[in-house]
Amino acid sequence: MKYLTTIGLEVHVQLKTRSKMFCACAVEYGAGPNAHTCPTCLGLPGALPVMNQHALELTTLTGLMLDCAIAPYCKFDRKNYFYPDMPKNYQISQYDLPICVGGAVPLHDLAYPKDAQKSIATPDKKVGLVRIHLEEDVAKSFHYDTSTGVDFNRAGTPLMEIVTEPEIGSPEEAFAFLSSLRQILLYGGVSDADMEKGQLRCDCNVSVRPEGQAEFGSKIEIKNMNTVSGVRKALAYEVQRQTAELEGGRKLQQETRRWDDASAQTFLMRTKENAHDYRYFPDPDLMPVRTETLVTTARAGMPELPSAKRARFVDQYGVSGYDAAVLADDQDLSAYFEAAAAKAAKPKAIVNWVLNDLLSAVSSAGKGMRECPLPPQALTELVDLIDAGKISGKQGKEVFAEMFGSGKGAATIVKEKGLEQLSDTGTLEALVDQVIAANPKPVADFKAGNPAPLNFLKGQVMKLSKGQANPVVTSEILQRKLTAGEGPGGV
Amino acid sequence: MDTADLPFLTVTELQRRLRARELTPREVVDTLAARIEAVDPAIHAYLSTDLDQARRDADAADVSLPLGGVPIAIKDVISVAGQPCGCASHILDGYVAPYDATCIARLRAAGAIPFGRLNMDEFAMGSSTENSSKGATLNPWDTTRVPGGSSGGSAASVAARTAFASLGTDTGGSIRQPAALCGVVGLKPSYGRISRYGLVAFASSLDQVGPFTKTVEDAARLLGVMSGLDPHDSTTLDAPVPDYAALLTGDIKGLKLGLPKEYFISGIDPQVEAAVRAAVDHYTKLGAEIVEVSLPHTEYAVAVYYIVATAEASANLARFDGVRYGHRARDTSGLLDFYGKTRAEGFGPEVKRRIILGTYVLSSGYHDAYYLQAQKVRTLIRKDFEDAFQTVDALICPTSPVPAFKLGEHTQNPLAMYLQDIFTIAANLAGVCGVSLPCGFAQVDGKDLPIGLQLLGPSFDEARLLQIAHAYEQTTDWHTRRPS
């Protein structure tokens, strides 16, 4: 029997704010334990939360980028449960009036895992969203042999939760969803979305059902995944496990599981009977938020989205769809390309240099695009020199390597190395005349009808010009002079 | 100089003498310390004092400031940096506040000296101060009786003249009711007038800090210093803070006072009713117009309060878990056992009762029937007040249906205790301001027990409310009497 997979994700995104959600403490990864704490984020008696406006703005911006409806007003609620990483033993979150409702994330081909890009089930799929809301993160626990330490630096940092519709059909689509979402978040400057730093985490809900069955299978939740590839692996494992259970004639129960990366398996955490009753109610310490001005602010800060950028690159610069996608995949790369292409005589010529020579040079230097030592204008200058026939393509590679290493401009290097091609016909004609005069025998041979000496003569011109003669122009002049029989020793 | 009458001075008179150099702030602290030592053992208003620090503060005091050199005693629920803030609960044993509440910071900036911690019902839950884990406070007028609560220590210290003024908090009457039972002035400002930052939350949408004083003028001075927008509390309002004391003209001619008919019910003590009716007549003589008004949803106030307040409290008190501060149970096995034992040992019975009630009304399946319904009725109660204040400048009624009751009289019957706040609770639900001031005495068992007159005013109209209270006070002498 064939089985259908249904996946929904709850993605937690750490917002790029300077201070925490409800206090003025700095948001900084890697500081000493409890370095960034105050009465509010430690949950001391009497301390109160105060809203971080920037977090509201970033969430609104995310909503606009993902085509959500922005609620005219939203409120914050207390979600009650006890755990040592929750200083107040309630989390301030949003229950029934989130900031953003609906929306979608478009999946693009390059966002799929490399090995799955050739077999995309639904090209140009959009995954619908249920909502986006804002809440505070919890502290981090460190378990030792006989004790547990809690670091409250992360406690109270702004966390945006994005909840999808159950519309993801495979682990590969889940992967593509997260990559596509991450790209948009980076575009908006909403989050650094660095999964290693826990800035992007997700809970996965997955169920399988026999084809033809209308209602979804039992929902299994996998908690707290923090790598995109881990999400794919855990989901693939769950799909296979659940399918095997159903095929074995067993029933699945709604439950929460935990992914163990080392053993590549999921383990049961709790069943539905042990689910929390969070007893949500509006936080009386915070006023409801009207979103009108937030929307105005966010709209003014809307970036060009990845899909729009890809389309524009094809239109504006005539690059291929694939190249546009590769460029747009990385904001630094696309910014570099645009800066280089903007003033280039032939922008299309820039793209090959950026995607091949530059990318490999940057990566073999162990750098990111942001640290690229070669300014975009320098690349434009080089490509224009080649385009204009001032230097050959081969010389261009040599100049590029030198530029990348020394940071000198292309023209300077060309001059220093004396690489500039001779294209000036007056000078070249003089050289050609010189060569014809000095080589009567090959000239006579050529005139007798043997074409072979032409290359020899061309080589002599090149030699005389120390390799700088433009080969194309040189050939033209030689041929003209020889066939016309107008050599200096001629009739 | 002679300091015998010093403890009996009002804040205003104390300041006059300090500024005239008739007294030094150091002498004030020393005299108060001696008074506390002599009188407080019979009253037990204080949980602790920090007089050494108070003397240092006094030596550095600038008497030209609005409250320069004035010592003020603080309810044990408001954070003062470096002092214990235990909420009269075992669960906060050993906890010392590392920061000042905003109201304390403002008092300090005005030159006041917060020097002592006052007893209260544990976490401000109660109406008699008998729920303190540190022992009850006794009423200075009759030490077999309660001072009211939850700010019992705050009221008793001012009544016993062991404090010139004190701070309390009012969630359902916890300033006004003890002020009435102890015969002092107790002001509950409008919700959002004084920052709650640093006040340990009981019910966040109801709690307000307010002063206990001997006179309305003193209350006006303290209110002015503490009021105003606080960036640390988003429920404070950015409304101008008038010079409340300067507006106490004594003239209330033409003002309209509303007599809410729901507040003169059967069961009210006849001596209380007679005193309040006499006060109403007095206002007529002062030129005020008295009209009967109706607050039709009054009968639901107590029920709504015990749902809203307990729901909020169940979350507010969740942080007391022994993980970061306060009492921590020993010999526990596992996290749940740790939480369970710590909280079982740390909280008293009334606090547990309210946490359980609040947890229940928020539980899935009950949330809509209780919590949500209560919020809807709360809106109706608020509207009752808005409607009434369309026609009157303030409401006039008793603060408490009875004078001070005996210790132990209601401890076995929580519902009877809850009814002590029947006249005060609605003001918190509506967010309006209220004040209790002395308006007579009941003779009970050969003792004089104070009776409180309650005035309620529209939100953020404390100026008018205090003006009305002041006019009464200045033409009567109830406030000048003190317990022997």
PDB file of N, CA and C in Angstrom, chain A residues 305-388:
ATOM      1  N   LEU A 305      12.632  40.728  -2.260  1.00  0.00           N
ATOM      2  CA  LEU A 305      12.633  39.334  -1.822  1.00  0.00           C
ATOM      3  C   LEU A 305      13.426  38.471  -2.805  1.00  0.00           C
ATOM      4  N   PRO A 306      13.883  37.305  -2.356  1.00  0.00           N
ATOM      5  CA  PRO A 306      14.716  36.447  -3.215  1.00  0.00           C
ATOM      6  C   PRO A 306      14.061  36.149  -4.573  1.00  0.00           C
ATOM      7  N   SER A 307      12.781  35.841  -4.592  1.00  0.00           N
ATOM      8  CA  SER A 307      12.132  35.480  -5.861  1.00  0.00           C
ATOM      9  C   SER A 307      12.144  36.672  -6.824  1.00  0.00           C
ATOM     10  N   ALA A 308      11.887  37.859  -6.285  1.00  0.00           N
ATOM     11  CA  ALA A 308      11.895  39.063  -7.129  1.00  0.00           C
ATOM     12  C   ALA A 308      13.300  39.331  -7.646  1.00  0.00           C
ATOM     13  N   LYS A 309      14.259  39.097  -6.797  1.00  0.00           N
ATOM     14  CA  LYS A 309      15.646  39.348  -7.196  1.00  0.00           C
ATOM     15  C   LYS A 309      16.056  38.397  -8.328  1.00  0.00           C
ATOM     16  N   ARG A 310      15.681  37.132  -8.191  1.00  0.00           N
ATOM     17  CA  ARG A 310      16.019  36.149  -9.239  1.00  0.00           C
ATOM     18  C   ARG A 310      15.436  36.594 -10.575  1.00  0.00           C
ATOM     19  N   ALA A 311      14.174  36.976 -10.560  1.00  0.00           N
ATOM     20  CA  ALA A 311      13.498  37.374 -11.797  1.00  0.00           C
ATOM     21  C   ALA A 311      14.166  38.617 -12.379  1.00  0.00           C
ATOM     22  N   ARG A 312      14.509  39.537 -11.523  1.00  0.00           N
ATOM     23  CA  ARG A 312      15.118  40.776 -12.000  1.00  0.00           C
ATOM     24  C   ARG A 312      16.495  40.521 -12.601  1.00  0.00           C
ATOM     25  N   PHE A 313      17.271  39.630 -12.015  1.00  0.00           N
ATOM     26  CA  PHE A 313      18.610  39.335 -12.546  1.00  0.00           C
ATOM     27  C   PHE A 313      18.506  38.796 -13.979  1.00  0.00           C
ATOM     28  N   VAL A 314      17.511  37.941 -14.198  1.00  0.00           N
ATOM     29  CA  VAL A 314      17.312  37.383 -15.544  1.00  0.00           C
ATOM     30  C   VAL A 314      16.948  38.522 -16.508  1.00  0.00           C
ATOM     31  N   ASP A 315      16.005  39.336 -16.095  1.00  0.00           N
ATOM     32  CA  ASP A 315      15.532  40.448 -16.923  1.00  0.00           C
ATOM     33  C   ASP A 315      16.607  41.486 -17.203  1.00  0.00           C
ATOM     34  N   GLN A 316      17.194  41.939 -16.085  1.00  0.00           N
ATOM     35  CA  GLN A 316      18.048  43.115 -16.169  1.00  0.00           C
ATOM     36  C   GLN A 316      19.436  42.811 -16.714  1.00  0.00           C
ATOM     37  N   TYR A 317      19.962  41.641 -16.341  1.00  0.00           N
ATOM     38  CA  TYR A 317      21.347  41.354 -16.713  1.00  0.00           C
ATOM     39  C   TYR A 317      21.449  40.225 -17.727  1.00  0.00           C
ATOM     40  N   GLY A 318      20.320  39.619 -18.070  1.00  0.00           N
ATOM     41  CA  GLY A 318      20.318  38.550 -19.053  1.00  0.00           C
ATOM     42  C   GLY A 318      21.030  37.288 -18.594  1.00  0.00           C
ATOM     43  N   VAL A 319      21.134  37.086 -17.305  1.00  0.00           N
ATOM     44  CA  VAL A 319      21.780  35.860 -16.830  1.00  0.00           C
ATOM     45  C   VAL A 319      20.771  34.722 -16.849  1.00  0.00           C
ATOM     46  N   SER A 320      21.269  33.485 -16.795  1.00  0.00           N
ATOM     47  CA  SER A 320      20.355  32.335 -16.847  1.00  0.00           C
ATOM     48  C   SER A 320      19.578  32.230 -15.537  1.00  0.00           C
ATOM     49  N   GLY A 321      18.471  31.518 -15.591  1.00  0.00           N
ATOM     50  CA  GLY A 321      17.658  31.325 -14.403  1.00  0.00           C
ATOM     51  C   GLY A 321      18.456  30.661 -13.291  1.00  0.00           C
ATOM     52  N   TYR A 322      19.267  29.694 -13.670  1.00  0.00           N
ATOM     53  CA  TYR A 322      20.062  28.977 -12.670  1.00  0.00           C
ATOM     54  C   TYR A 322      21.083  29.918 -12.018  1.00  0.00           C
ATOM     55  N   ASP A 323      21.784  30.674 -12.889  1.00  0.00           N
ATOM     56  CA  ASP A 323      22.785  31.602 -12.353  1.00  0.00           C
ATOM     57  C   ASP A 323      22.127  32.638 -11.440  1.00  0.00           C
ATOM     58  N   ALA A 324      20.959  33.106 -11.851  1.00  0.00           N
ATOM     59  CA  ALA A 324      20.241  34.088 -11.029  1.00  0.00           C
ATOM     60  C   ALA A 324      19.936  33.494  -9.660  1.00  0.00           C
ATOM     61  N   ALA A 325      19.533  32.235  -9.644  1.00  0.00           N
ATOM     62  CA  ALA A 325      19.195  31.579  -8.379  1.00  0.00           C
ATOM     63  C   ALA A 325      20.424  31.438  -7.501  1.00  0.00           C
ATOM     64  N   VAL A 326      21.547  31.059  -8.115  1.00  0.00           N
ATOM     65  CA  VAL A 326      22.773  30.908  -7.324  1.00  0.00           C
ATOM     66  C   VAL A 326      23.192  32.257  -6.749  1.00  0.00           C
ATOM     67  N   LEU A 327      23.097  33.276  -7.570  1.00  0.00           N
ATOM     68  CA  LEU A 327      23.470  34.614  -7.099  1.00  0.00           C
ATOM     69  C   LEU A 327      22.565  35.067  -5.963  1.00  0.00           C
ATOM     70  N   ALA A 328      21.257  34.896  -6.157  1.00  0.00           N
ATOM     71  CA  ALA A 328      20.290  35.407  -5.176  1.00  0.00           C
ATOM     72  C   ALA A 328      20.313  34.604  -3.884  1.00  0.00           C
ATOM     73  N   ASP A 329      20.875  33.393  -3.952  1.00  0.00           N
ATOM     74  CA  ASP A 329      20.898  32.528  -2.787  1.00  0.00           C
ATOM     75  C   ASP A 329      21.682  33.162  -1.637  1.00  0.00           C
ATOM     76  N   ASP A 330      22.647  33.988  -2.004  1.00  0.00           N
ATOM     77  CA  ASP A 330      23.493  34.603  -0.982  1.00  0.00           C
ATOM     78  C   ASP A 330      23.440  36.109  -1.193  1.00  0.00           C
ATOM     79  N   GLN A 331      22.930  36.817  -0.167  1.00  0.00           N
ATOM     80  CA  GLN A 331      22.761  38.261  -0.320  1.00  0.00           C
ATOM     81  C   GLN A 331      24.070  38.978  -0.577  1.00  0.00           C
ATOM     82  N   ASP A 332      25.155  38.507   0.057  1.00  0.00           N
ATOM     83  CA  ASP A 332      26.443  39.171  -0.134  1.00  0.00           C
ATOM     84  C   ASP A 332      26.924  38.967  -1.565  1.00  0.00           C
ATOM     85  N   LEU A 333      26.684  37.753  -2.047  1.00  0.00           N
ATOM     86  CA  LEU A 333      27.106  37.430  -3.409  1.00  0.00           C
ATOM     87  C   LEU A 333      26.317  38.251  -4.422  1.00  0.00           C
ATOM     88  N   SER A 334      25.011  38.322  -4.222  1.00  0.00           N
ATOM     89  CA  SER A 334      24.204  39.053  -5.195  1.00  0.00           C
ATOM     90  C   SER A 334      24.508  40.550  -5.127  1.00  0.00           C
ATOM     91  N   ALA A 335      24.792  41.029  -3.912  1.00  0.00           N
ATOM     92  CA  ALA A 335      25.140  42.445  -3.789  1.00  0.00           C
ATOM     93  C   ALA A 335      26.453  42.719  -4.520  1.00  0.00           C
ATOM     94  N   TYR A 336      27.385  41.787  -4.395  1.00  0.00           N
ATOM     95  CA  TYR A 336      28.676  41.920  -5.070  1.00  0.00           C
ATOM     96  C   TYR A 336      28.473  41.940  -6.587  1.00  0.00           C
ATOM     97  N   PHE A 337      27.684  40.961  -7.010  1.00  0.00           N
ATOM     98  CA  PHE A 337      27.432  40.862  -8.457  1.00  0.00           C
ATOM     99  C   PHE A 337      26.825  42.161  -8.988  1.00  0.00           C
ATOM    100  N   GLU A 338      25.838  42.654  -8.258  1.00  0.00           N
ATOM    101  CA  GLU A 338      25.162  43.856  -8.743  1.00  0.00           C
ATOM    102  C   GLU A 338      26.096  45.048  -8.782  1.00  0.00           C
ATOM    103  N   ALA A 339      26.935  45.144  -7.772  1.00  0.00           N
ATOM    104  CA  ALA A 339      27.868  46.263  -7.731  1.00  0.00           C
ATOM    105  C   ALA A 339      28.830  46.184  -8.914  1.00  0.00           C
ATOM    106  N   ALA A 340      29.242  44.940  -9.237  1.00  0.00           N
ATOM    107  CA  ALA A 340      30.187  44.761 -10.344  1.00  0.00           C
ATOM    108  C   ALA A 340      29.490  44.939 -11.694  1.00  0.00           C
ATOM    109  N   ALA A 341      28.253  44.444 -11.771  1.00  0.00           N
ATOM    110  CA  ALA A 341      27.553  44.451 -13.058  1.00  0.00           C
ATOM    111  C   ALA A 341      27.008  45.836 -13.412  1.00  0.00           C
ATOM    112  N   ALA A 342      26.746  46.635 -12.384  1.00  0.00           N
ATOM    113  CA  ALA A 342      26.066  47.912 -12.592  1.00  0.00           C
ATOM    114  C   ALA A 342      26.764  48.779 -13.636  1.00  0.00           C
ATOM    115  N   LYS A 343      28.117  48.817 -13.572  1.00  0.00           N
ATOM    116  CA  LYS A 343      28.831  49.722 -14.479  1.00  0.00           C
ATOM    117  C   LYS A 343      29.593  48.966 -15.559  1.00  0.00           C
ATOM    118  N   ALA A 344      29.358  47.654 -15.621  1.00  0.00           N
ATOM    119  CA  ALA A 344      30.085  46.851 -16.606  1.00  0.00           C
ATOM    120  C   ALA A 344      29.514  47.098 -17.993  1.00  0.00           C
ATOM    121  N   ALA A 345      30.403  47.036 -19.009  1.00  0.00           N
ATOM    122  CA  ALA A 345      29.948  47.202 -20.384  1.00  0.00           C
ATOM    123  C   ALA A 345      29.034  46.046 -20.763  1.00  0.00           C
ATOM    124  N   LYS A 346      29.432  44.844 -20.355  1.00  0.00           N
ATOM    125  CA  LYS A 346      28.594  43.672 -20.628  1.00  0.00           C
ATOM    126  C   LYS A 346      28.340  42.930 -19.316  1.00  0.00           C
ATOM    127  N   PRO A 347      27.246  43.254 -18.615  1.00  0.00           N
ATOM    128  CA  PRO A 347      26.989  42.661 -17.288  1.00  0.00           C
ATOM    129  C   PRO A 347      27.003  41.135 -17.312  1.00  0.00           C
ATOM    130  N   LYS A 348      26.559  40.580 -18.417  1.00  0.00           N
ATOM    131  CA  LYS A 348      26.472  39.129 -18.475  1.00  0.00           C
ATOM    132  C   LYS A 348      27.840  38.491 -18.320  1.00  0.00           C
ATOM    133  N   ALA A 349      28.877  39.201 -18.811  1.00  0.00           N
ATOM    134  CA  ALA A 349      30.226  38.650 -18.699  1.00  0.00           C
ATOM    135  C   ALA A 349      30.669  38.575 -17.240  1.00  0.00           C
ATOM    136  N   ILE A 350      30.098  39.445 -16.404  1.00  0.00           N
ATOM    137  CA  ILE A 350      30.485  39.494 -14.987  1.00  0.00           C
ATOM    138  C   ILE A 350      30.097  38.202 -14.268  1.00  0.00           C
ATOM    139  N   VAL A 351      28.920  37.679 -14.631  1.00  0.00           N
ATOM    140  CA  VAL A 351      28.369  36.581 -13.834  1.00  0.00           C
ATOM    141  C   VAL A 351      29.295  35.363 -13.815  1.00  0.00           C
ATOM    142  N   ASN A 352      29.920  35.056 -14.955  1.00  0.00           N
ATOM    143  CA  ASN A 352      30.804  33.892 -14.979  1.00  0.00           C
ATOM    144  C   ASN A 352      32.017  34.086 -14.080  1.00  0.00           C
ATOM    145  N   TRP A 353      32.550  35.301 -14.130  1.00  0.00           N
ATOM    146  CA  TRP A 353      33.687  35.596 -13.264  1.00  0.00           C
ATOM    147  C   TRP A 353      33.293  35.472 -11.796  1.00  0.00           C
ATOM    148  N   VAL A 354      32.109  35.988 -11.446  1.00  0.00           N
ATOM    149  CA  VAL A 354      31.687  35.950 -10.047  1.00  0.00           C
ATOM    150  C   VAL A 354      31.456  34.508  -9.589  1.00  0.00           C
ATOM    151  N   LEU A 355      30.707  33.762 -10.395  1.00  0.00           N
ATOM    152  CA  LEU A 355      30.318  32.421  -9.950  1.00  0.00           C
ATOM    153  C   LEU A 355      31.461  31.407 -10.048  1.00  0.00           C
ATOM    154  N   ASN A 356      32.409  31.635 -10.956  1.00  0.00           N
ATOM    155  CA  ASN A 356      33.502  30.671 -11.060  1.00  0.00           C
ATOM    156  C   ASN A 356      34.749  31.154 -10.345  1.00  0.00           C
ATOM    157  N   ASP A 357      35.453  32.099 -10.999  1.00  0.00           N
ATOM    158  CA  ASP A 357      36.753  32.496 -10.476  1.00  0.00           C
ATOM    159  C   ASP A 357      36.678  33.104  -9.084  1.00  0.00           C
ATOM    160  N   LEU A 358      35.748  34.040  -8.909  1.00  0.00           N
ATOM    161  CA  LEU A 358      35.704  34.758  -7.645  1.00  0.00           C
ATOM    162  C   LEU A 358      35.280  33.833  -6.493  1.00  0.00           C
ATOM    163  N   LEU A 359      34.190  33.085  -6.692  1.00  0.00           N
ATOM    164  CA  LEU A 359      33.707  32.206  -5.627  1.00  0.00           C
ATOM    165  C   LEU A 359      34.773  31.214  -5.201  1.00  0.00           C
ATOM    166  N   SER A 360      35.478  30.625  -6.200  1.00  0.00           N
ATOM    167  CA  SER A 360      36.453  29.608  -5.814  1.00  0.00           C
ATOM    168  C   SER A 360      37.659  30.266  -5.148  1.00  0.00           C
ATOM    169  N   ALA A 361      38.026  31.464  -5.621  1.00  0.00           N
ATOM    170  CA  ALA A 361      39.157  32.156  -4.978  1.00  0.00           C
ATOM    171  C   ALA A 361      38.804  32.515  -3.533  1.00  0.00           C
ATOM    172  N   VAL A 362      37.581  33.002  -3.339  1.00  0.00           N
ATOM    173  CA  VAL A 362      37.153  33.394  -1.995  1.00  0.00           C
ATOM    174  C   VAL A 362      37.102  32.176  -1.083  1.00  0.00           C
ATOM    175  N   SER A 363      36.560  31.093  -1.610  1.00  0.00           N
ATOM    176  CA  SER A 363      36.416  29.929  -0.729  1.00  0.00           C
ATOM    177  C   SER A 363      37.775  29.274  -0.475  1.00  0.00           C
ATOM    178  N   SER A 364      38.698  29.283  -1.495  1.00  0.00           N
ATOM    179  CA  SER A 364      39.995  28.668  -1.184  1.00  0.00           C
ATOM    180  C   SER A 364      40.824  29.566  -0.263  1.00  0.00           C
ATOM    181  N   ALA A 365      40.458  30.848  -0.203  1.00  0.00           N
ATOM    182  CA  ALA A 365      41.119  31.716   0.787  1.00  0.00           C
ATOM    183  C   ALA A 365      40.476  31.550   2.156  1.00  0.00           C
ATOM    184  N   GLY A 366      39.471  30.668   2.235  1.00  0.00           N
ATOM    185  CA  GLY A 366      38.804  30.410   3.518  1.00  0.00           C
ATOM    186  C   GLY A 366      38.006  31.600   4.005  1.00  0.00           C
ATOM    187  N   LYS A 367      37.468  32.375   3.069  1.00  0.00           N
ATOM    188  CA  LYS A 367      36.728  33.571   3.459  1.00  0.00           C
ATOM    189  C   LYS A 367      35.274  33.495   3.002  1.00  0.00           C
ATOM    190  N   GLY A 368      34.469  34.413   3.505  1.00  0.00           N
ATOM    191  CA  GLY A 368      33.107  34.583   3.013  1.00  0.00           C
ATOM    192  C   GLY A 368      33.098  35.756   2.062  1.00  0.00           C
ATOM    193  N   MET A 369      31.990  35.909   1.343  1.00  0.00           N
ATOM    194  CA  MET A 369      31.912  37.004   0.376  1.00  0.00           C
ATOM    195  C   MET A 369      32.126  38.354   1.039  1.00  0.00           C
ATOM    196  N   ARG A 370      31.714  38.418   2.287  1.00  0.00           N
ATOM    197  CA  ARG A 370      31.805  39.691   2.983  1.00  0.00           C
ATOM    198  C   ARG A 370      33.261  40.136   3.167  1.00  0.00           C
ATOM    199  N   GLU A 371      34.160  39.143   3.255  1.00  0.00           N
ATOM    200  CA  GLU A 371      35.582  39.493   3.444  1.00  0.00           C
ATOM    201  C   GLU A 371      36.347  39.473   2.129  1.00  0.00           C
ATOM    202  N   CYS A 372      35.635  39.393   1.014  1.00  0.00           N
ATOM    203  CA  CYS A 372      36.289  39.328  -0.296  1.00  0.00           C
ATOM    204  C   CYS A 372      37.212  40.544  -0.471  1.00  0.00           C
ATOM    205  N   PRO A 373      38.523  40.275  -0.718  1.00  0.00           N
ATOM    206  CA  PRO A 373      39.468  41.400  -0.791  1.00  0.00           C
ATOM    207  C   PRO A 373      39.347  42.199  -2.090  1.00  0.00           C
ATOM    208  N   LEU A 374      38.642  41.643  -3.045  1.00  0.00           N
ATOM    209  CA  LEU A 374      38.566  42.287  -4.353  1.00  0.00           C
ATOM    210  C   LEU A 374      37.289  43.123  -4.446  1.00  0.00           C
ATOM    211  N   PRO A 375      37.406  44.432  -4.503  1.00  0.00           N
ATOM    212  CA  PRO A 375      36.184  45.223  -4.614  1.00  0.00           C
ATOM    213  C   PRO A 375      35.497  44.991  -5.956  1.00  0.00           C
ATOM    214  N   PRO A 376      34.176  45.065  -5.987  1.00  0.00           N
ATOM    215  CA  PRO A 376      33.432  44.761  -7.217  1.00  0.00           C
ATOM    216  C   PRO A 376      33.878  45.614  -8.401  1.00  0.00           C
ATOM    217  N   GLN A 377      34.221  46.890  -8.142  1.00  0.00           N
ATOM    218  CA  GLN A 377      34.622  47.770  -9.247  1.00  0.00           C
ATOM    219  C   GLN A 377      35.889  47.239  -9.911  1.00  0.00           C
ATOM    220  N   ALA A 378      36.754  46.590  -9.117  1.00  0.00           N
ATOM    221  CA  ALA A 378      37.997  46.059  -9.659  1.00  0.00           C
ATOM    222  C   ALA A 378      37.695  44.936 -10.646  1.00  0.00           C
ATOM    223  N   LEU A 379      36.693  44.120 -10.303  1.00  0.00           N
ATOM    224  CA  LEU A 379      36.317  43.030 -11.207  1.00  0.00           C
ATOM    225  C   LEU A 379      35.725  43.608 -12.493  1.00  0.00           C
ATOM    226  N   THR A 380      34.906  44.639 -12.346  1.00  0.00           N
ATOM    227  CA  THR A 380      34.319  45.295 -13.521  1.00  0.00           C
ATOM    228  C   THR A 380      35.429  45.789 -14.448  1.00  0.00           C
ATOM    229  N   GLU A 381      36.407  46.405 -13.847  1.00  0.00           N
ATOM    230  CA  GLU A 381      37.523  46.960 -14.614  1.00  0.00           C
ATOM    231  C   GLU A 381      38.224  45.857 -15.408  1.00  0.00           C
ATOM    232  N   LEU A 382      38.463  44.730 -14.744  1.00  0.00           N
ATOM    233  CA  LEU A 382      39.147  43.607 -15.389  1.00  0.00           C
ATOM    234  C   LEU A 382      38.329  43.076 -16.558  1.00  0.00           C
ATOM    235  N   VAL A 383      37.034  42.815 -16.275  1.00  0.00           N
ATOM    236  CA  VAL A 383      36.191  42.224 -17.313  1.00  0.00           C
ATOM    237  C   VAL A 383      36.060  43.184 -18.501  1.00  0.00           C
ATOM    238  N   ASP A 384      35.985  44.475 -18.205  1.00  0.00           N
ATOM    239  CA  ASP A 384      35.905  45.456 -19.290  1.00  0.00           C
ATOM    240  C   ASP A 384      37.184  45.467 -20.133  1.00  0.00           C
ATOM    241  N   LEU A 385      38.341  45.270 -19.483  1.00  0.00           N
ATOM    242  CA  LEU A 385      39.610  45.227 -20.222  1.00  0.00           C
ATOM    243  C   LEU A 385      39.606  44.064 -21.208  1.00  0.00           C
ATOM    244  N   ILE A 386      39.090  42.927 -20.744  1.00  0.00           N
ATOM    245  CA  ILE A 386      39.028  41.739 -21.599  1.00  0.00           C
ATOM    246  C   ILE A 386      38.054  41.988 -22.754  1.00  0.00           C
ATOM    247  N   ASP A 387      36.892  42.507 -22.349  1.00  0.00           N
ATOM    248  CA  ASP A 387      35.842  42.797 -23.328  1.00  0.00           C
ATOM    249  C   ASP A 387      36.325  43.705 -24.446  1.00  0.00           C
ATOM    250  N   ALA A 388      37.093  44.708 -24.056  1.00  0.00           N
ATOM    251  CA  ALA A 388      37.556  45.703 -25.009  1.00  0.00           C
ATOM    252  C   ALA A 388      38.751  45.193 -25.805  1.00  0.00           C
TER     253      ALA A 388
END
